[in-house]
Tab-separated table of N, CA and C in Angstrom:
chain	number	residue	atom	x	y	z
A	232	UNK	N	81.496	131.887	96.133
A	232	UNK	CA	81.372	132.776	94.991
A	232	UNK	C	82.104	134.069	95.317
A	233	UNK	N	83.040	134.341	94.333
A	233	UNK	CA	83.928	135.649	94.529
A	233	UNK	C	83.240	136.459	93.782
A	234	UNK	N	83.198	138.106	93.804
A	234	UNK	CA	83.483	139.138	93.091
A	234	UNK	C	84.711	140.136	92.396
A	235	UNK	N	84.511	139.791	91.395
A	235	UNK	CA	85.577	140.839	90.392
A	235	UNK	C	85.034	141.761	89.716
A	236	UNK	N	86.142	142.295	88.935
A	236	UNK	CA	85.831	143.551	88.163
A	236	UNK	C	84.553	142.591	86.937
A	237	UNK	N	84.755	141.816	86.689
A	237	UNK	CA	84.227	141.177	85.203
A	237	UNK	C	82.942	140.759	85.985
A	238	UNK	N	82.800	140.421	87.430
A	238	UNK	CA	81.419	139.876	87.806
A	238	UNK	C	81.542	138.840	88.781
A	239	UNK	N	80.879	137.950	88.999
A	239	UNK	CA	80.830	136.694	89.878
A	239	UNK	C	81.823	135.830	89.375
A	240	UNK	N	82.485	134.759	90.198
A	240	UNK	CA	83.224	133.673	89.523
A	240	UNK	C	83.767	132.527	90.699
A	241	UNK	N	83.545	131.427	90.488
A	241	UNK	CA	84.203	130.750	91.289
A	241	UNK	C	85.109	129.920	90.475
A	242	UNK	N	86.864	129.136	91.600
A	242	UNK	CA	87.493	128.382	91.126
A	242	UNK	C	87.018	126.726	91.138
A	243	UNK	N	86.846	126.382	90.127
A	243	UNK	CA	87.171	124.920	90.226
A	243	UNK	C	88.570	124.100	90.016
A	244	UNK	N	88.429	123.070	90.865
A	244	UNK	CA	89.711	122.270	90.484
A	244	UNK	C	89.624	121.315	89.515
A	245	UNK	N	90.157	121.466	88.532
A	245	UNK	CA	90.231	120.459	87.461
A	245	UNK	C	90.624	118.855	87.981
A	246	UNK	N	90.655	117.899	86.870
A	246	UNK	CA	91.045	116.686	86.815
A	246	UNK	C	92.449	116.675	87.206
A	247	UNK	N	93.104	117.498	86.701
A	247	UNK	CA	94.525	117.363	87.131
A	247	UNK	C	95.054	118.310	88.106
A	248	UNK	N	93.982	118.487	89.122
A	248	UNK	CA	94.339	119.014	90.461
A	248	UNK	C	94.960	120.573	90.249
A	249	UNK	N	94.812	121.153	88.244
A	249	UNK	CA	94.973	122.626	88.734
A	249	UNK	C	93.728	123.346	89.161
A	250	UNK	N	93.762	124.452	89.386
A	250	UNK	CA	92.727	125.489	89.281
A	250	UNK	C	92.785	126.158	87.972
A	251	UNK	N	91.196	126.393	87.990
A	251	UNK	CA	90.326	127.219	86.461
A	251	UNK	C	89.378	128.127	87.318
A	252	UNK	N	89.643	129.462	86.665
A	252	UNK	CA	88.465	130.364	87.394
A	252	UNK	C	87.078	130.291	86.469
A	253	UNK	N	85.987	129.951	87.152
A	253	UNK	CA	84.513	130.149	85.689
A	253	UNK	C	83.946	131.482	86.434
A	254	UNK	N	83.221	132.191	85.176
A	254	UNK	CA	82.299	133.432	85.432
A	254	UNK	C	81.032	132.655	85.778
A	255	UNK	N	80.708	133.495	86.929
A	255	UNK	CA	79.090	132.295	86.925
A	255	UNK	C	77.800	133.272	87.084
A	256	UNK	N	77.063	132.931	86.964
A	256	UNK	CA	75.740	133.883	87.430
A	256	UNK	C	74.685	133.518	88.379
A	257	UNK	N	74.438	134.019	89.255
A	257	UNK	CA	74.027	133.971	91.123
A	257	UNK	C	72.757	134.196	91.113
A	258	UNK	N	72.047	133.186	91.916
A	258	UNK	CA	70.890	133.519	91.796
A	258	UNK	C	70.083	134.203	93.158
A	259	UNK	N	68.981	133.098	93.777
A	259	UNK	CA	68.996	133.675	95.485
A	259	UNK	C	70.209	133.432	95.962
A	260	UNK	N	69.960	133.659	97.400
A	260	UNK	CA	71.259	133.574	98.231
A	260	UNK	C	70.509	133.679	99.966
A	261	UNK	N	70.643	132.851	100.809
A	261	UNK	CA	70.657	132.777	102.431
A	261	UNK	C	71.016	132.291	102.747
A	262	UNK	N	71.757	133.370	103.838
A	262	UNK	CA	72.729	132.802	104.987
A	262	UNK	C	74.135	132.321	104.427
A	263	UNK	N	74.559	131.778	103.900
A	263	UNK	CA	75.490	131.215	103.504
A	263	UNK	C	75.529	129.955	102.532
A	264	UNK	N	74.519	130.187	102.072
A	264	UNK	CA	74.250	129.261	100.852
A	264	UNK	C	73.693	130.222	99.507
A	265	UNK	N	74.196	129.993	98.362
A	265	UNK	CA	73.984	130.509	96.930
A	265	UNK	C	73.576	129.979	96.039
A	266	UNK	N	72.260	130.058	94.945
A	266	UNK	CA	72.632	129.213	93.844
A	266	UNK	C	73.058	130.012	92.616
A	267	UNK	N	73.972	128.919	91.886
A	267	UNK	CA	74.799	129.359	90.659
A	267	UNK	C	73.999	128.973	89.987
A	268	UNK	N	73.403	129.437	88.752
A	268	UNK	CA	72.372	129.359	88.050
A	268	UNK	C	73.191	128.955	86.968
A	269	UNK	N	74.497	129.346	86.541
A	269	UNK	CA	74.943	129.121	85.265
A	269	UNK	C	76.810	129.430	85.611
A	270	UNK	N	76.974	128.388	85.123
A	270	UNK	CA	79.084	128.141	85.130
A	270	UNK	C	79.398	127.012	85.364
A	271	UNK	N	78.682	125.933	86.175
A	271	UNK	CA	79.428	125.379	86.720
A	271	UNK	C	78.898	123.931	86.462
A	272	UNK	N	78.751	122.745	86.491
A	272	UNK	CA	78.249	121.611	85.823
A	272	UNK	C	78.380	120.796	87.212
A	273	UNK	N	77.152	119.886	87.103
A	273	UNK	CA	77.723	119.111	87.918
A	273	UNK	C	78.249	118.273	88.526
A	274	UNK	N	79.202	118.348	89.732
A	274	UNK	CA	80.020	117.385	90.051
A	274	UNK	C	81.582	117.749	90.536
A	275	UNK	N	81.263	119.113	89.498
A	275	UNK	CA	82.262	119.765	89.586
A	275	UNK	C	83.379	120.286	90.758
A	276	UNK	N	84.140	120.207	91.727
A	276	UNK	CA	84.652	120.840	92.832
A	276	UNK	C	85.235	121.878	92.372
A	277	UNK	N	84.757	122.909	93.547
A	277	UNK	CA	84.873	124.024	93.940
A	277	UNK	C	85.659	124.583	94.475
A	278	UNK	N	86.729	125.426	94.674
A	278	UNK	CA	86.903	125.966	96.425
A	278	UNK	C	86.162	126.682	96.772
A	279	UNK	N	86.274	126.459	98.162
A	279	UNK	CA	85.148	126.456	99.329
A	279	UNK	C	85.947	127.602	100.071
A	280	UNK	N	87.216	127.260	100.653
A	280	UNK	CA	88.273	128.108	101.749
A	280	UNK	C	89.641	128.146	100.939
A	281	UNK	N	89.812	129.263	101.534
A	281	UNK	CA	91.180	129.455	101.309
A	281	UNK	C	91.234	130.185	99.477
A	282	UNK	N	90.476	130.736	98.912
A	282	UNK	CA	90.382	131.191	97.648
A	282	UNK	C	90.957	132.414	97.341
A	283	UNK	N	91.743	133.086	98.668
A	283	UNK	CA	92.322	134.116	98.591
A	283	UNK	C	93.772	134.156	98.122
A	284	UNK	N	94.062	132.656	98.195
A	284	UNK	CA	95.554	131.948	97.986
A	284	UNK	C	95.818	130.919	97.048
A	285	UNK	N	94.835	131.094	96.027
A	285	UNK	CA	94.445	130.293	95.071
A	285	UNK	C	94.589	131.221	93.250
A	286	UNK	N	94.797	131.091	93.006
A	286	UNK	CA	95.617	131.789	91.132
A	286	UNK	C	95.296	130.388	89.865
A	287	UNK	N	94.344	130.901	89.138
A	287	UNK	CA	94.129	129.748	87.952
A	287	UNK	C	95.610	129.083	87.573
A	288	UNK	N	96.051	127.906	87.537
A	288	UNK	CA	96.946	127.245	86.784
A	288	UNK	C	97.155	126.749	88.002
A	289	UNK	N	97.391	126.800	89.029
A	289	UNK	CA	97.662	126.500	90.662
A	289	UNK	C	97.424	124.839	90.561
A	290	UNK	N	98.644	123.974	91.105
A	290	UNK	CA	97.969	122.857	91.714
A	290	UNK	C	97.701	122.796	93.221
A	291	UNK	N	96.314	122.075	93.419
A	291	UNK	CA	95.689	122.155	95.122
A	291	UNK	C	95.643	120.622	95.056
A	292	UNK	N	95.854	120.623	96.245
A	292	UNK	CA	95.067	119.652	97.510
A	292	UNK	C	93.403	119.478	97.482
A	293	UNK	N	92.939	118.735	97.895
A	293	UNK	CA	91.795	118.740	98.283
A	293	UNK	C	91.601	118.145	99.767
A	294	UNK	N	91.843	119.236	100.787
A	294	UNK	CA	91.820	118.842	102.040
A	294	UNK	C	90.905	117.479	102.569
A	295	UNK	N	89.838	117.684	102.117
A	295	UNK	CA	88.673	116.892	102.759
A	295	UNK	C	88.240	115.705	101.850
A	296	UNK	N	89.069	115.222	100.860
A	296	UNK	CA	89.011	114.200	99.820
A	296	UNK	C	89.116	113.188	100.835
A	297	UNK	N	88.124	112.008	101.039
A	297	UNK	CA	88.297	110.870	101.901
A	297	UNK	C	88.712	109.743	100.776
A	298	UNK	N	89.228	109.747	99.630
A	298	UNK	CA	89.504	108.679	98.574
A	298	UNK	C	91.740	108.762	98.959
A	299	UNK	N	91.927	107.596	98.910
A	299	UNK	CA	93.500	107.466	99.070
A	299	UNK	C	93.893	108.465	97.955
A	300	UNK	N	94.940	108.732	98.209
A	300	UNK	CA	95.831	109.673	97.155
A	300	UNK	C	95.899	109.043	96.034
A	301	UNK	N	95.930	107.421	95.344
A	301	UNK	CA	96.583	107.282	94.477
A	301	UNK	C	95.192	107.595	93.879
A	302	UNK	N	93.929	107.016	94.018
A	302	UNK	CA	92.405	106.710	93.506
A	302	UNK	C	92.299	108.096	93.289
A	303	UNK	N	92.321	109.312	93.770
A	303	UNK	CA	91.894	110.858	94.135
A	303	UNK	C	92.413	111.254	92.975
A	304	UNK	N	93.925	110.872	92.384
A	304	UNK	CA	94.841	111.588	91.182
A	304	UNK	C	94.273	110.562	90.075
A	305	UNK	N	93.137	109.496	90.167
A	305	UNK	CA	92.757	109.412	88.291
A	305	UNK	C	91.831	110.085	87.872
């Protein structure tokens, strides 16, 4: 979960491997775990790392996807 001027937001990666930024709203939080109370649906992927190098419309990778490349892109 990032902070901006507008509030909380994390990127998800869409179906077609771009990035979409959602506004979300945060609930508790320890240690390094958060819950998003509202933005995000589930199932949805996230970025996790590397969000500093990441811009909505962006196509990513998904480093840690264990599905073959062709299965991963339907």
């Amino acid at each position: 979960v990032q902070t901006g001027q507008a509030g909380s937001y994390v990127y998800v990666v869409k179906e077609d491997s771009t990035v979409e930024m959602h506004p979300v709203k945060t609930g508790l939080s320890r240690e390094t775990w958060m819950v998003i109370e509202e933005g995000v649906k589930p199932g949805e992927k996230l970025i996790t790392d590397g969000h500093v190098r990441v811009a909505p419309g962006m196509r990513v990778k998904i480093a840690d996807d264990p599905r073959p490349d062709e299965e991963a892109a339907k």
